[in-house]
């Protein structure tokens, strides 16, 4: 059994949750981890944007997080999907508002996807703003409503600092948190993340 197969066995159908400021590379790392572990990627942002589109609502367009009760209504049913039952889950910022982490931990256990690690991709505020400005002029990812203006983007940064940092502290206290320097190339960040996950699973 090679190292990758061994790590896949250790993770089993568990989950890894990824957090960080906007533009830090969460979805990129998530996609690479999902491919490495043959897992499924669940992004709370993508799920909420899908709900907004279907219901013609703009819940997060101003940069605010979705209310907790609505977040639960939208996101929690995904964990019970039959097609996810036998796969590990890579979660992208699932449970960003302080207090939601307890329900996410409970739900991941209940659904057979216990949280094995929580990744915090750390990037300086100046760098995420630089990346945002590049994206704004068309050099980055596909444009989204919550990336449409600097004012909205700064609100998203504030939401992270006020509501999500306490979530990460909770995971730190429980020995689940992995902190990663998210500067550098996408491949460098992924390799750093994978190395820390290996340590956590061993």
PDB file of C-alpha atoms in Angstrom:
ATOM      1  CA  UNK A   1       0.000   0.000   0.000  1.00  0.00           C
ATOM      2  CA  UNK A   2       1.524   3.338  -1.052  1.00  0.00           C
ATOM      3  CA  UNK A   3       1.383   6.512   1.028  1.00  0.00           C
ATOM      4  CA  UNK A   4      -1.668   7.921  -0.744  1.00  0.00           C
ATOM      5  CA  UNK A   5      -3.678   4.717  -0.288  1.00  0.00           C
ATOM      6  CA  UNK A   6      -2.653   4.597   3.368  1.00  0.00           C
ATOM      7  CA  UNK A   7      -3.829   8.179   3.927  1.00  0.00           C
ATOM      8  CA  UNK A   8      -7.094   7.478   2.115  1.00  0.00           C
ATOM      9  CA  UNK A   9      -7.642   4.511   4.416  1.00  0.00           C
ATOM     10  CA  UNK A  10      -6.932   6.619   7.499  1.00  0.00           C
ATOM     11  CA  UNK A  11      -9.328   9.364   6.405  1.00  0.00           C
ATOM     12  CA  UNK A  12     -11.983   6.833   5.422  1.00  0.00           C
ATOM     13  CA  UNK A  13     -15.301   8.649   4.987  1.00  0.00           C
ATOM     14  CA  UNK A  14     -14.203  11.439   7.316  1.00  0.00           C
ATOM     15  CA  UNK A  15     -14.199  15.118   6.452  1.00  0.00           C
ATOM     16  CA  UNK A  16     -11.689  17.952   6.232  1.00  0.00           C
ATOM     17  CA  UNK A  17     -13.001  21.518   6.561  1.00  0.00           C
ATOM     18  CA  UNK A  18     -11.075  24.420   4.966  1.00  0.00           C
ATOM     19  CA  UNK A  19     -11.241  28.051   6.085  1.00  0.00           C
ATOM     20  CA  UNK A  20      -9.502  31.300   5.237  1.00  0.00           C
ATOM     21  CA  UNK A  21     -10.043  34.853   4.081  1.00  0.00           C
ATOM     22  CA  UNK A  22     -11.617  35.383   0.654  1.00  0.00           C
ATOM     23  CA  UNK A  23      -9.086  34.956  -2.173  1.00  0.00           C
ATOM     24  CA  UNK A  24      -6.791  32.741  -0.074  1.00  0.00           C
ATOM     25  CA  UNK A  25      -7.290  29.702  -2.325  1.00  0.00           C
ATOM     26  CA  UNK A  26      -9.796  27.588  -0.384  1.00  0.00           C
ATOM     27  CA  UNK A  27     -11.580  26.190  -3.418  1.00  0.00           C
ATOM     28  CA  UNK A  28      -8.306  25.416  -5.207  1.00  0.00           C
ATOM     29  CA  UNK A  29      -6.935  23.508  -2.214  1.00  0.00           C
ATOM     30  CA  UNK A  30     -10.323  21.867  -1.742  1.00  0.00           C
ATOM     31  CA  UNK A  31     -10.443  20.644  -5.329  1.00  0.00           C
ATOM     32  CA  UNK A  32      -6.916  19.249  -5.094  1.00  0.00           C
ATOM     33  CA  UNK A  33      -7.657  17.486  -1.788  1.00  0.00           C
ATOM     34  CA  UNK A  34     -10.887  16.041  -3.173  1.00  0.00           C
ATOM     35  CA  UNK A  35      -8.937  14.648  -6.130  1.00  0.00           C
ATOM     36  CA  UNK A  36      -6.153  13.285  -3.897  1.00  0.00           C
ATOM     37  CA  UNK A  37      -8.538  11.524  -1.489  1.00  0.00           C
ATOM     38  CA  UNK A  38     -11.146  10.606  -4.143  1.00  0.00           C
ATOM     39  CA  UNK A  39     -13.581  12.669  -2.109  1.00  0.00           C
ATOM     40  CA  UNK A  40     -16.479  15.042  -2.694  1.00  0.00           C
ATOM     41  CA  UNK A  41     -16.083  18.810  -2.377  1.00  0.00           C
ATOM     42  CA  UNK A  42     -18.864  20.698  -0.588  1.00  0.00           C
ATOM     43  CA  UNK A  43     -18.606  24.495  -0.565  1.00  0.00           C
ATOM     44  CA  UNK A  44     -21.009  26.364   1.704  1.00  0.00           C
ATOM     45  CA  UNK A  45     -20.640  29.435  -0.500  1.00  0.00           C
ATOM     46  CA  UNK A  46     -21.549  27.473  -3.637  1.00  0.00           C
ATOM     47  CA  UNK A  47     -24.519  25.839  -1.913  1.00  0.00           C
ATOM     48  CA  UNK A  48     -25.829  29.178  -0.691  1.00  0.00           C
ATOM     49  CA  UNK A  49     -25.332  30.853  -4.077  1.00  0.00           C
ATOM     50  CA  UNK A  50     -27.254  27.987  -5.700  1.00  0.00           C
ATOM     51  CA  UNK A  51     -30.093  28.534  -3.218  1.00  0.00           C
ATOM     52  CA  UNK A  52     -30.045  32.272  -3.919  1.00  0.00           C
ATOM     53  CA  UNK A  53     -30.270  31.676  -7.663  1.00  0.00           C
ATOM     54  CA  UNK A  54     -33.112  29.175  -7.352  1.00  0.00           C
ATOM     55  CA  UNK A  55     -35.101  31.425  -5.017  1.00  0.00           C
ATOM     56  CA  UNK A  56     -34.140  34.740  -6.623  1.00  0.00           C
ATOM     57  CA  UNK A  57     -32.762  36.058  -3.345  1.00  0.00           C
ATOM     58  CA  UNK A  58     -29.578  38.006  -2.654  1.00  0.00           C
ATOM     59  CA  UNK A  59     -28.796  36.911   0.885  1.00  0.00           C
ATOM     60  CA  UNK A  60     -25.027  37.396   0.777  1.00  0.00           C
ATOM     61  CA  UNK A  61     -24.515  39.894  -2.054  1.00  0.00           C
ATOM     62  CA  UNK A  62     -23.622  42.648   0.420  1.00  0.00           C
ATOM     63  CA  UNK A  63     -20.805  40.537   1.885  1.00  0.00           C
ATOM     64  CA  UNK A  64     -22.704  39.324   4.949  1.00  0.00           C
ATOM     65  CA  UNK A  65     -22.911  35.689   6.000  1.00  0.00           C
ATOM     66  CA  UNK A  66     -26.224  33.875   5.632  1.00  0.00           C
ATOM     67  CA  UNK A  67     -28.235  33.697   8.896  1.00  0.00           C
ATOM     68  CA  UNK A  68     -27.515  30.538  10.877  1.00  0.00           C
ATOM     69  CA  UNK A  69     -31.039  29.089  10.694  1.00  0.00           C
ATOM     70  CA  UNK A  70     -31.082  29.453   6.906  1.00  0.00           C
ATOM     71  CA  UNK A  71     -27.531  28.097   6.662  1.00  0.00           C
ATOM     72  CA  UNK A  72     -28.662  24.950   8.479  1.00  0.00           C
ATOM     73  CA  UNK A  73     -31.724  24.625   6.225  1.00  0.00           C
ATOM     74  CA  UNK A  74     -29.624  24.901   3.065  1.00  0.00           C
ATOM     75  CA  UNK A  75     -26.435  23.044   3.978  1.00  0.00           C
ATOM     76  CA  UNK A  76     -27.167  20.274   6.495  1.00  0.00           C
ATOM     77  CA  UNK A  77     -29.289  18.119   4.123  1.00  0.00           C
ATOM     78  CA  UNK A  78     -26.271  17.723   1.835  1.00  0.00           C
ATOM     79  CA  UNK A  79     -24.575  15.511   4.432  1.00  0.00           C
ATOM     80  CA  UNK A  80     -27.359  12.926   4.148  1.00  0.00           C
ATOM     81  CA  UNK A  81     -27.188  12.534   0.368  1.00  0.00           C
ATOM     82  CA  UNK A  82     -26.912   8.860  -0.568  1.00  0.00           C
ATOM     83  CA  UNK A  83     -24.277   9.558  -3.229  1.00  0.00           C
ATOM     84  CA  UNK A  84     -21.922  10.935  -0.548  1.00  0.00           C
ATOM     85  CA  UNK A  85     -22.322   8.067   1.908  1.00  0.00           C
ATOM     86  CA  UNK A  86     -19.162   6.140   1.042  1.00  0.00           C
ATOM     87  CA  UNK A  87     -16.897   9.092   0.218  1.00  0.00           C
ATOM     88  CA  UNK A  88     -14.699  11.379   2.302  1.00  0.00           C
ATOM     89  CA  UNK A  89     -15.835  15.000   2.251  1.00  0.00           C
ATOM     90  CA  UNK A  90     -13.720  18.072   1.654  1.00  0.00           C
ATOM     91  CA  UNK A  91     -15.652  21.028   3.064  1.00  0.00           C
ATOM     92  CA  UNK A  92     -14.974  24.604   1.991  1.00  0.00           C
ATOM     93  CA  UNK A  93     -15.847  26.992   4.828  1.00  0.00           C
ATOM     94  CA  UNK A  94     -18.796  24.975   6.088  1.00  0.00           C
ATOM     95  CA  UNK A  95     -19.971  26.637   9.298  1.00  0.00           C
ATOM     96  CA  UNK A  96     -18.443  30.125   9.287  1.00  0.00           C
ATOM     97  CA  UNK A  97     -20.542  31.811  11.963  1.00  0.00           C
ATOM     98  CA  UNK A  98     -19.504  31.304  15.592  1.00  0.00           C
ATOM     99  CA  UNK A  99     -21.712  28.578  17.043  1.00  0.00           C
ATOM    100  CA  UNK A 100     -22.249  26.737  13.760  1.00  0.00           C
ATOM    101  CA  UNK A 101     -19.088  24.692  14.262  1.00  0.00           C
ATOM    102  CA  UNK A 102     -20.771  22.641  17.007  1.00  0.00           C
ATOM    103  CA  UNK A 103     -23.642  21.670  14.725  1.00  0.00           C
ATOM    104  CA  UNK A 104     -21.235  20.866  11.889  1.00  0.00           C
ATOM    105  CA  UNK A 105     -19.178  18.612  14.166  1.00  0.00           C
ATOM    106  CA  UNK A 106     -22.377  16.870  15.290  1.00  0.00           C
ATOM    107  CA  UNK A 107     -23.710  16.501  11.758  1.00  0.00           C
ATOM    108  CA  UNK A 108     -20.468  15.175  10.308  1.00  0.00           C
ATOM    109  CA  UNK A 109     -20.408  12.455  12.973  1.00  0.00           C
ATOM    110  CA  UNK A 110     -24.114  11.645  12.552  1.00  0.00           C
ATOM    111  CA  UNK A 111     -23.780  11.314   8.776  1.00  0.00           C
ATOM    112  CA  UNK A 112     -20.688   9.099   8.938  1.00  0.00           C
ATOM    113  CA  UNK A 113     -18.245  11.838   7.914  1.00  0.00           C
ATOM    114  CA  UNK A 114     -16.540  12.779  11.203  1.00  0.00           C
ATOM    115  CA  UNK A 115     -14.353  15.882  11.072  1.00  0.00           C
ATOM    116  CA  UNK A 116     -10.730  14.736  11.086  1.00  0.00           C
ATOM    117  CA  UNK A 117      -8.989  18.065  10.430  1.00  0.00           C
ATOM    118  CA  UNK A 118      -9.752  21.761   9.960  1.00  0.00           C
ATOM    119  CA  UNK A 119      -7.414  23.724   7.673  1.00  0.00           C
ATOM    120  CA  UNK A 120      -6.868  27.468   8.128  1.00  0.00           C
ATOM    121  CA  UNK A 121      -5.216  29.015   5.070  1.00  0.00           C
ATOM    122  CA  UNK A 122      -3.547  32.115   6.486  1.00  0.00           C
ATOM    123  CA  UNK A 123      -2.913  35.067   4.207  1.00  0.00           C
ATOM    124  CA  UNK A 124      -2.221  38.721   5.033  1.00  0.00           C
ATOM    125  CA  UNK A 125      -5.056  41.192   4.519  1.00  0.00           C
ATOM    126  CA  UNK A 126      -2.919  43.230   2.110  1.00  0.00           C
ATOM    127  CA  UNK A 127      -2.396  40.172  -0.092  1.00  0.00           C
ATOM    128  CA  UNK A 128      -6.067  39.200  -0.253  1.00  0.00           C
ATOM    129  CA  UNK A 129      -6.931  42.793  -1.194  1.00  0.00           C
ATOM    130  CA  UNK A 130      -4.237  42.705  -3.901  1.00  0.00           C
ATOM    131  CA  UNK A 131      -5.723  39.494  -5.279  1.00  0.00           C
ATOM    132  CA  UNK A 132      -9.197  41.011  -5.130  1.00  0.00           C
ATOM    133  CA  UNK A 133      -8.110  44.034  -7.137  1.00  0.00           C
ATOM    134  CA  UNK A 134      -6.564  41.770  -9.784  1.00  0.00           C
ATOM    135  CA  UNK A 135      -9.803  39.807  -9.941  1.00  0.00           C
ATOM    136  CA  UNK A 136     -11.833  43.012 -10.210  1.00  0.00           C
ATOM    137  CA  UNK A 137     -10.085  43.991 -13.425  1.00  0.00           C
ATOM    138  CA  UNK A 138     -10.556  40.565 -14.951  1.00  0.00           C
ATOM    139  CA  UNK A 139      -7.287  38.839 -14.136  1.00  0.00           C
ATOM    140  CA  UNK A 140      -8.705  36.395 -11.594  1.00  0.00           C
ATOM    141  CA  UNK A 141     -11.638  34.070 -11.064  1.00  0.00           C
ATOM    142  CA  UNK A 142     -15.160  34.405 -12.441  1.00  0.00           C
ATOM    143  CA  UNK A 143     -16.904  37.510 -11.110  1.00  0.00           C
ATOM    144  CA  UNK A 144     -19.457  37.013  -8.318  1.00  0.00           C
ATOM    145  CA  UNK A 145     -21.925  39.389  -6.698  1.00  0.00           C
ATOM    146  CA  UNK A 146     -20.067  39.275  -3.379  1.00  0.00           C
ATOM    147  CA  UNK A 147     -16.829  40.189  -5.199  1.00  0.00           C
ATOM    148  CA  UNK A 148     -18.377  43.093  -7.103  1.00  0.00           C
ATOM    149  CA  UNK A 149     -16.944  46.004  -5.116  1.00  0.00           C
ATOM    150  CA  UNK A 150     -14.205  46.770  -2.627  1.00  0.00           C
ATOM    151  CA  UNK A 151     -16.834  47.854  -0.092  1.00  0.00           C
ATOM    152  CA  UNK A 152     -18.531  44.464  -0.247  1.00  0.00           C
ATOM    153  CA  UNK A 153     -15.196  42.643  -0.170  1.00  0.00           C
ATOM    154  CA  UNK A 154     -14.057  44.537   2.937  1.00  0.00           C
ATOM    155  CA  UNK A 155     -17.325  43.588   4.625  1.00  0.00           C
ATOM    156  CA  UNK A 156     -16.533  39.957   3.889  1.00  0.00           C
ATOM    157  CA  UNK A 157     -13.134  40.377   5.551  1.00  0.00           C
ATOM    158  CA  UNK A 158     -14.805  41.942   8.569  1.00  0.00           C
ATOM    159  CA  UNK A 159     -17.332  39.098   8.751  1.00  0.00           C
ATOM    160  CA  UNK A 160     -14.456  36.608   8.804  1.00  0.00           C
ATOM    161  CA  UNK A 161     -12.639  38.430  11.603  1.00  0.00           C
ATOM    162  CA  UNK A 162     -15.730  38.878  13.749  1.00  0.00           C
ATOM    163  CA  UNK A 163     -17.617  35.638  13.151  1.00  0.00           C
ATOM    164  CA  UNK A 164     -15.225  33.013  11.798  1.00  0.00           C
ATOM    165  CA  UNK A 165     -12.064  33.498  13.861  1.00  0.00           C
ATOM    166  CA  UNK A 166     -13.938  32.292  17.002  1.00  0.00           C
ATOM    167  CA  UNK A 167     -14.915  29.171  15.029  1.00  0.00           C
ATOM    168  CA  UNK A 168     -11.242  28.480  14.314  1.00  0.00           C
ATOM    169  CA  UNK A 169     -10.352  29.000  17.962  1.00  0.00           C
ATOM    170  CA  UNK A 170     -12.956  26.387  18.885  1.00  0.00           C
ATOM    171  CA  UNK A 171     -11.360  23.883  16.515  1.00  0.00           C
ATOM    172  CA  UNK A 172      -7.898  24.792  17.830  1.00  0.00           C
ATOM    173  CA  UNK A 173      -8.988  24.032  21.382  1.00  0.00           C
ATOM    174  CA  UNK A 174     -10.128  20.595  20.233  1.00  0.00           C
ATOM    175  CA  UNK A 175      -6.869  19.766  18.480  1.00  0.00           C
ATOM    176  CA  UNK A 176      -8.356  19.775  14.986  1.00  0.00           C
ATOM    177  CA  UNK A 177      -6.885  22.983  13.557  1.00  0.00           C
ATOM    178  CA  UNK A 178      -4.039  23.049  11.029  1.00  0.00           C
ATOM    179  CA  UNK A 179      -2.598  26.471  10.122  1.00  0.00           C
ATOM    180  CA  UNK A 180      -1.089  26.851   6.651  1.00  0.00           C
ATOM    181  CA  UNK A 181       0.905  29.692   5.098  1.00  0.00           C
ATOM    182  CA  UNK A 182      -1.251  30.377   2.012  1.00  0.00           C
ATOM    183  CA  UNK A 183       1.295  32.558   0.206  1.00  0.00           C
ATOM    184  CA  UNK A 184       3.131  31.185  -2.822  1.00  0.00           C
ATOM    185  CA  UNK A 185       1.943  29.144  -5.780  1.00  0.00           C
ATOM    186  CA  UNK A 186      -1.167  26.984  -5.725  1.00  0.00           C
ATOM    187  CA  UNK A 187       0.947  23.840  -5.819  1.00  0.00           C
ATOM    188  CA  UNK A 188       3.142  25.029  -2.938  1.00  0.00           C
ATOM    189  CA  UNK A 189       0.097  25.770  -0.783  1.00  0.00           C
ATOM    190  CA  UNK A 190      -1.436  22.399  -1.595  1.00  0.00           C
ATOM    191  CA  UNK A 191       1.784  20.535  -0.754  1.00  0.00           C
ATOM    192  CA  UNK A 192       2.058  22.379   2.590  1.00  0.00           C
ATOM    193  CA  UNK A 193      -1.554  21.532   3.349  1.00  0.00           C
ATOM    194  CA  UNK A 194      -1.181  17.879   2.420  1.00  0.00           C
ATOM    195  CA  UNK A 195       1.959  17.544   4.555  1.00  0.00           C
ATOM    196  CA  UNK A 196       0.130  18.903   7.623  1.00  0.00           C
ATOM    197  CA  UNK A 197      -2.877  16.670   6.984  1.00  0.00           C
ATOM    198  CA  UNK A 198      -0.547  13.660   6.822  1.00  0.00           C
ATOM    199  CA  UNK A 199       0.802  14.595  10.252  1.00  0.00           C
ATOM    200  CA  UNK A 200      -2.723  14.990  11.627  1.00  0.00           C
ATOM    201  CA  UNK A 201      -3.939  11.636  10.294  1.00  0.00           C
ATOM    202  CA  UNK A 202      -0.846   9.669  11.391  1.00  0.00           C
TER     203      UNK A 202
END
